[in-house]
CSV table of C-alpha atoms and ligand atoms in Angstrom, one decimal:
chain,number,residue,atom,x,y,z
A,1300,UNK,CA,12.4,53.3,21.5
A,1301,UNK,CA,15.8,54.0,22.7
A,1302,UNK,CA,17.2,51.7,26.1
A,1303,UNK,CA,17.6,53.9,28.2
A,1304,UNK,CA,13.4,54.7,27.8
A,1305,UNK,CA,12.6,51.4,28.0
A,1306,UNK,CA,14.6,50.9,31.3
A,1307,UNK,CA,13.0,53.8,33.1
A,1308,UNK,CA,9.4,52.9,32.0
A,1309,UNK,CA,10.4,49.4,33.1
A,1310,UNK,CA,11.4,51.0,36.9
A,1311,UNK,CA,8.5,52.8,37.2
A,1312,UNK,CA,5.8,50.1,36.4
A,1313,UNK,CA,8.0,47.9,39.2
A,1314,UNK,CA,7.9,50.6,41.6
A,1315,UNK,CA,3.9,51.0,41.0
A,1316,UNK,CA,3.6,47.4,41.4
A,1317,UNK,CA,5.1,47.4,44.7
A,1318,UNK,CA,3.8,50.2,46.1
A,1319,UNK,CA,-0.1,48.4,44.9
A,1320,UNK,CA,0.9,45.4,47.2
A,1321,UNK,CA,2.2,47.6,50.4
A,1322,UNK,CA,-0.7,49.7,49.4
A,1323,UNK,CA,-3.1,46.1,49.8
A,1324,UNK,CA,-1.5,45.1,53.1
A,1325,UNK,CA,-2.1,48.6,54.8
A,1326,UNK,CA,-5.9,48.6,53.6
A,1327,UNK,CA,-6.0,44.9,55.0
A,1328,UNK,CA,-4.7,45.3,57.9
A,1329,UNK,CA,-7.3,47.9,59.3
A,1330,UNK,CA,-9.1,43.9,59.6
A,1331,UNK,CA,-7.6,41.9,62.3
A,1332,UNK,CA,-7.9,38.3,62.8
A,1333,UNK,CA,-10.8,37.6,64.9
A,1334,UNK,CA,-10.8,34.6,68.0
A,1335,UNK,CA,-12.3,31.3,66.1
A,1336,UNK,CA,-13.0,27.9,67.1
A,1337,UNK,CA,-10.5,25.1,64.9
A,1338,UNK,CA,-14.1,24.1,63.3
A,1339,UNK,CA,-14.8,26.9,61.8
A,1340,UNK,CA,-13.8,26.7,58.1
A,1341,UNK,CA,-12.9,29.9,57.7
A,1342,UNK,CA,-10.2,29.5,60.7
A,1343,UNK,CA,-7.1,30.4,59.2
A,1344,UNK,CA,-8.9,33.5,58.1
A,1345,UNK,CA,-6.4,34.3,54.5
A,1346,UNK,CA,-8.3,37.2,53.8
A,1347,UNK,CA,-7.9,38.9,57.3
A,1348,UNK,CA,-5.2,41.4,57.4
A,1349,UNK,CA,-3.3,41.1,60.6
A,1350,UNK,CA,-3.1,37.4,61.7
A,1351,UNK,CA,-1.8,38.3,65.3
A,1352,UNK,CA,-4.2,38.9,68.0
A,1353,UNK,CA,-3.3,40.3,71.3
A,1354,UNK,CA,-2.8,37.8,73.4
A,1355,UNK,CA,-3.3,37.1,76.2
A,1356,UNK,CA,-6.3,39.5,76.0
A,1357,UNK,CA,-7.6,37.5,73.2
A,1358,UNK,CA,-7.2,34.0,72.8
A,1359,UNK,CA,-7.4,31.2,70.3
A,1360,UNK,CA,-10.2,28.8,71.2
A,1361,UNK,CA,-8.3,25.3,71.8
A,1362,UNK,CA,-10.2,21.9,69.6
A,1363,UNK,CA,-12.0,20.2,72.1
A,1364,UNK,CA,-10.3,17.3,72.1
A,1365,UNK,CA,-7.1,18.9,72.5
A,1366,UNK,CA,-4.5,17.9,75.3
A,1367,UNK,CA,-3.5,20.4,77.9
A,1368,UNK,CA,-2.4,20.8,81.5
A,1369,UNK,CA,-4.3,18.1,83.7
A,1370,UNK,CA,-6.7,18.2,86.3
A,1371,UNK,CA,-8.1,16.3,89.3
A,1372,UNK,CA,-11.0,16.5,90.7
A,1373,UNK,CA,-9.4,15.5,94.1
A,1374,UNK,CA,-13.2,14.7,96.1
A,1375,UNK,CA,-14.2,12.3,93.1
A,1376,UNK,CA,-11.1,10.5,93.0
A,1377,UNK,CA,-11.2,7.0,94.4
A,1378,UNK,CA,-7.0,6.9,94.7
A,1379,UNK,CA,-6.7,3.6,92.8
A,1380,UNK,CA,-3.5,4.4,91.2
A,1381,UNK,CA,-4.3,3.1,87.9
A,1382,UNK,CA,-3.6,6.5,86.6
A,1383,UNK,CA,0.0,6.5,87.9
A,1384,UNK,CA,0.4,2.6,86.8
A,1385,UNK,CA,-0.6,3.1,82.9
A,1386,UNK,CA,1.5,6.7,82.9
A,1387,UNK,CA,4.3,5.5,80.3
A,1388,UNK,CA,6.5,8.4,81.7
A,1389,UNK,CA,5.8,7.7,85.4
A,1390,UNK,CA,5.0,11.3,86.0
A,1391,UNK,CA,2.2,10.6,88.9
A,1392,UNK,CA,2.5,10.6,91.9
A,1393,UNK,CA,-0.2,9.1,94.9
A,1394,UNK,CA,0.1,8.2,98.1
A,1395,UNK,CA,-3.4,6.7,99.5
A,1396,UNK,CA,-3.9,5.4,103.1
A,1397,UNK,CA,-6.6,3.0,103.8
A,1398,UNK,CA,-9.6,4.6,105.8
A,1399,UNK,CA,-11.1,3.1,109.0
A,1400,UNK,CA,-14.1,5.0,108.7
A,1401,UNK,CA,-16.5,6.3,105.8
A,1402,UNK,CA,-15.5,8.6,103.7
A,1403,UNK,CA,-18.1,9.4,101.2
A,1404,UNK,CA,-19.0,9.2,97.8
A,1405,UNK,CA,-18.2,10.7,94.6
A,1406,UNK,CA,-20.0,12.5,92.4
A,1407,UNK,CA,-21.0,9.4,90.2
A,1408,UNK,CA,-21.9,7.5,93.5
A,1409,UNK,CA,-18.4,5.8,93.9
A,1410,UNK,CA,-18.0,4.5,97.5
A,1411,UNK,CA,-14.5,6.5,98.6
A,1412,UNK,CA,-12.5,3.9,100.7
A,1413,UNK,CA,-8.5,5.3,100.1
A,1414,UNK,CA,-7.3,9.3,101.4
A,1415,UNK,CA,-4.9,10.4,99.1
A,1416,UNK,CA,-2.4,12.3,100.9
A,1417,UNK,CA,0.0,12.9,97.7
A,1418,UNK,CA,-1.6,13.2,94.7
A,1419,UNK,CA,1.3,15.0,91.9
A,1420,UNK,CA,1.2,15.2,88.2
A,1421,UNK,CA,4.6,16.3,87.1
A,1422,UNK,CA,3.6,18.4,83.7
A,1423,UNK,CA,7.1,18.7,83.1
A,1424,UNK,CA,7.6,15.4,82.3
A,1425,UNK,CA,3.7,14.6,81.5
A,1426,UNK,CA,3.6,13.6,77.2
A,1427,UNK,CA,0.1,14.9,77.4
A,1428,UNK,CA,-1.0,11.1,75.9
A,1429,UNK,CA,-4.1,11.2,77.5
A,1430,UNK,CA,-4.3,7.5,78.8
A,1431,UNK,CA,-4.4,7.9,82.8
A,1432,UNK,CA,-8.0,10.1,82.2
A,1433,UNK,CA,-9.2,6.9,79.3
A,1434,UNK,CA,-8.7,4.9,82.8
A,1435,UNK,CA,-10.0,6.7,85.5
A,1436,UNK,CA,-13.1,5.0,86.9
A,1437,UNK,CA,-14.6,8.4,88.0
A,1438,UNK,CA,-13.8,10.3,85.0
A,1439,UNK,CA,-12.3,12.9,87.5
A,1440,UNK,CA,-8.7,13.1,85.5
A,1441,UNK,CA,-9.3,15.5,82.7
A,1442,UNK,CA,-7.3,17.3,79.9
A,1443,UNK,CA,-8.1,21.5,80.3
A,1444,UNK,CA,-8.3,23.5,77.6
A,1445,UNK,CA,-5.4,25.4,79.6
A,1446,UNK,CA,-2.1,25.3,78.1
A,1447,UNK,CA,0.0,28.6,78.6
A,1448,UNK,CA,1.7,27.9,82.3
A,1449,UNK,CA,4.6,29.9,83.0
A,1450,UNK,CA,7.1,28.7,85.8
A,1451,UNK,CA,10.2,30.5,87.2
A,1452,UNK,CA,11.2,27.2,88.6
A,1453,UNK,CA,10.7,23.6,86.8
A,1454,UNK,CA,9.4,21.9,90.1
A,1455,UNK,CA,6.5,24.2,90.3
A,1456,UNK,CA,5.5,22.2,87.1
A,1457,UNK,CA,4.8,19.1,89.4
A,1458,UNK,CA,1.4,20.0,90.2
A,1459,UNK,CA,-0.1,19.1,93.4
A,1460,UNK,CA,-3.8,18.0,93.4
A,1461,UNK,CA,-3.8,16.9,96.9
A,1462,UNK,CA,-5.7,19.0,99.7
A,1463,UNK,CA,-4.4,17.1,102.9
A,1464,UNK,CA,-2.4,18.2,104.9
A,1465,UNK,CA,0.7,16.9,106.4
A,1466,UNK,CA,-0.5,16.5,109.9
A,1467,UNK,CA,-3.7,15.4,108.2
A,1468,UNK,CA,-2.0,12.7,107.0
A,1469,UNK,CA,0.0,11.5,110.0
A,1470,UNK,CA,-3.4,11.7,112.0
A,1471,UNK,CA,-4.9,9.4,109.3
A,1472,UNK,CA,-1.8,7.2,109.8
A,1473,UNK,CA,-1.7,6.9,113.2
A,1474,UNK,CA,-5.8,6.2,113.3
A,1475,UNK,CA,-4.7,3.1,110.9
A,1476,UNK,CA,-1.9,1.7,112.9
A,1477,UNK,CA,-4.7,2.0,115.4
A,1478,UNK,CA,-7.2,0.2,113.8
A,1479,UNK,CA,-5.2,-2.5,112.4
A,1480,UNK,CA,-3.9,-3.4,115.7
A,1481,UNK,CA,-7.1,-3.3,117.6
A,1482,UNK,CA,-8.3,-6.1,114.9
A,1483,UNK,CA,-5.3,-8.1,115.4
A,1484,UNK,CA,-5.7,-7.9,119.3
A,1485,UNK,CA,-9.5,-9.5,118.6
A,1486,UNK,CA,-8.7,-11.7,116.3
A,1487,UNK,CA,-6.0,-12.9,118.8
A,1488,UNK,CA,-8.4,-13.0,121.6
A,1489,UNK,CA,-11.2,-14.7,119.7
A,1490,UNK,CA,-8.9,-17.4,118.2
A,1491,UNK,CA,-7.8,-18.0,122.1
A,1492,UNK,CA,-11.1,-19.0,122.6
A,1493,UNK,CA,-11.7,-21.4,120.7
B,189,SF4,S1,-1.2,12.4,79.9
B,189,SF4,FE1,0.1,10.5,79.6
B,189,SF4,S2,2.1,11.2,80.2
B,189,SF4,FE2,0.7,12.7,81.0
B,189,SF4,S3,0.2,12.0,83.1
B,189,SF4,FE3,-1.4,11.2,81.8
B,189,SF4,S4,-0.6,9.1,81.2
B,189,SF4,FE4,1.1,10.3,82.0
B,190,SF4,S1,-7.5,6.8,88.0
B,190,SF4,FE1,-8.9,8.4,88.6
B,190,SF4,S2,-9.7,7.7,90.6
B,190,SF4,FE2,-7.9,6.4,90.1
B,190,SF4,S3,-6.3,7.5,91.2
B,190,SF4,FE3,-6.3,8.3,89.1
B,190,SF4,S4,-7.5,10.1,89.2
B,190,SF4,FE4,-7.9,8.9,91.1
């Protein structure tokens, strides 16, 4: 058979070729890629068509024991700090004042005895480690499952978990100052006495 035969016989069994894989991909991808959990085996889904899905309609569930944003529970918290103090990035933030009075309990039963004015989690900074929630005594630090947060500004990423407010806070202040000085006023009376 001459060349030129060969070549053109050549061509078309490329071009067929091709067009058999677009061909493949067009019938696949009438499937789309369906939302999975990481421990399903089949969660890479090869033989779905279209791998996309249209987030943020649809989303990819997260592993459980992945590491997200952070939340506080702010009534369970106890404000010991011991969060802030094993941070290795220093990205929280508290601020407790000692209460004169009763504040409750948390969930698990935890006598509260600190407000917490300032409570911030800087996520920009934050290297998602995990250890402040392996030491919180009330398990009320957590890792979400929520990990898409857009900012317009990078300061709106130090996330405040406090509800006081300002004068809140001064009033709390103020009833301490109180307090403290009332006790050293009888402690100076009674060790007059004696
Ligand atoms: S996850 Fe790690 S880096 Fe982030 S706040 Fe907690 S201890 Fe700090
Ligand atoms: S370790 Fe837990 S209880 Fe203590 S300050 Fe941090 S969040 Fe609050």
């Amino acid at each position: 058979m001459k060349k030129s035969k060969l070549n053109i016989i050549e061509g078309f069994t490329t071009a067929i070729k091709g067009l058999t894989i677009t061909l493949r991909h067009i019938i696949a991808a009438r499937k789309k890629r369906k939302p999975t959990g990481i421990a399903n085996d089949n969660y890479f889904q090869p033989e779905a068509g279209v791998v996309t899905i249209q987030y943020p309609h649809q989303q990819i569930p997260v592993p459980e024991v992945g590491r997200y944003q952070l939340h506080v529970e702010i009534d369970d918290c106890v404000v010991c700090d011991l969060c802030a103090k094993i941070c290795p990035v220093d990205c929280i933030t508290i601020e407790s004042i000692k209460a004169v009075e009763d504040i409750g309990k948390t969930s698990d039963g935890t006598t509260k005895r600190l407000h917490a004015p300032k409570f911030f989690i800087d996520h920009a900074k934050c290297m998602y480690c995990g250890l402040c929630t392996t030491v919180c005594p009330t398990e009320c630090i957590t890792m979400t499952s929520e990990y898409d947060v857009s900012v317009l500004d990078i300061k709106e990423m130090d996330r405040k978990f406090s509800v006081m407010t300002e004068k809140e806070a001064e009033e709390k202040r103020e009833m301490l100052e109180k307090f403290n000085q009332e006790r050293a006023a009888a402690k100076a009376a009674a060790s007059k006495k004696e």
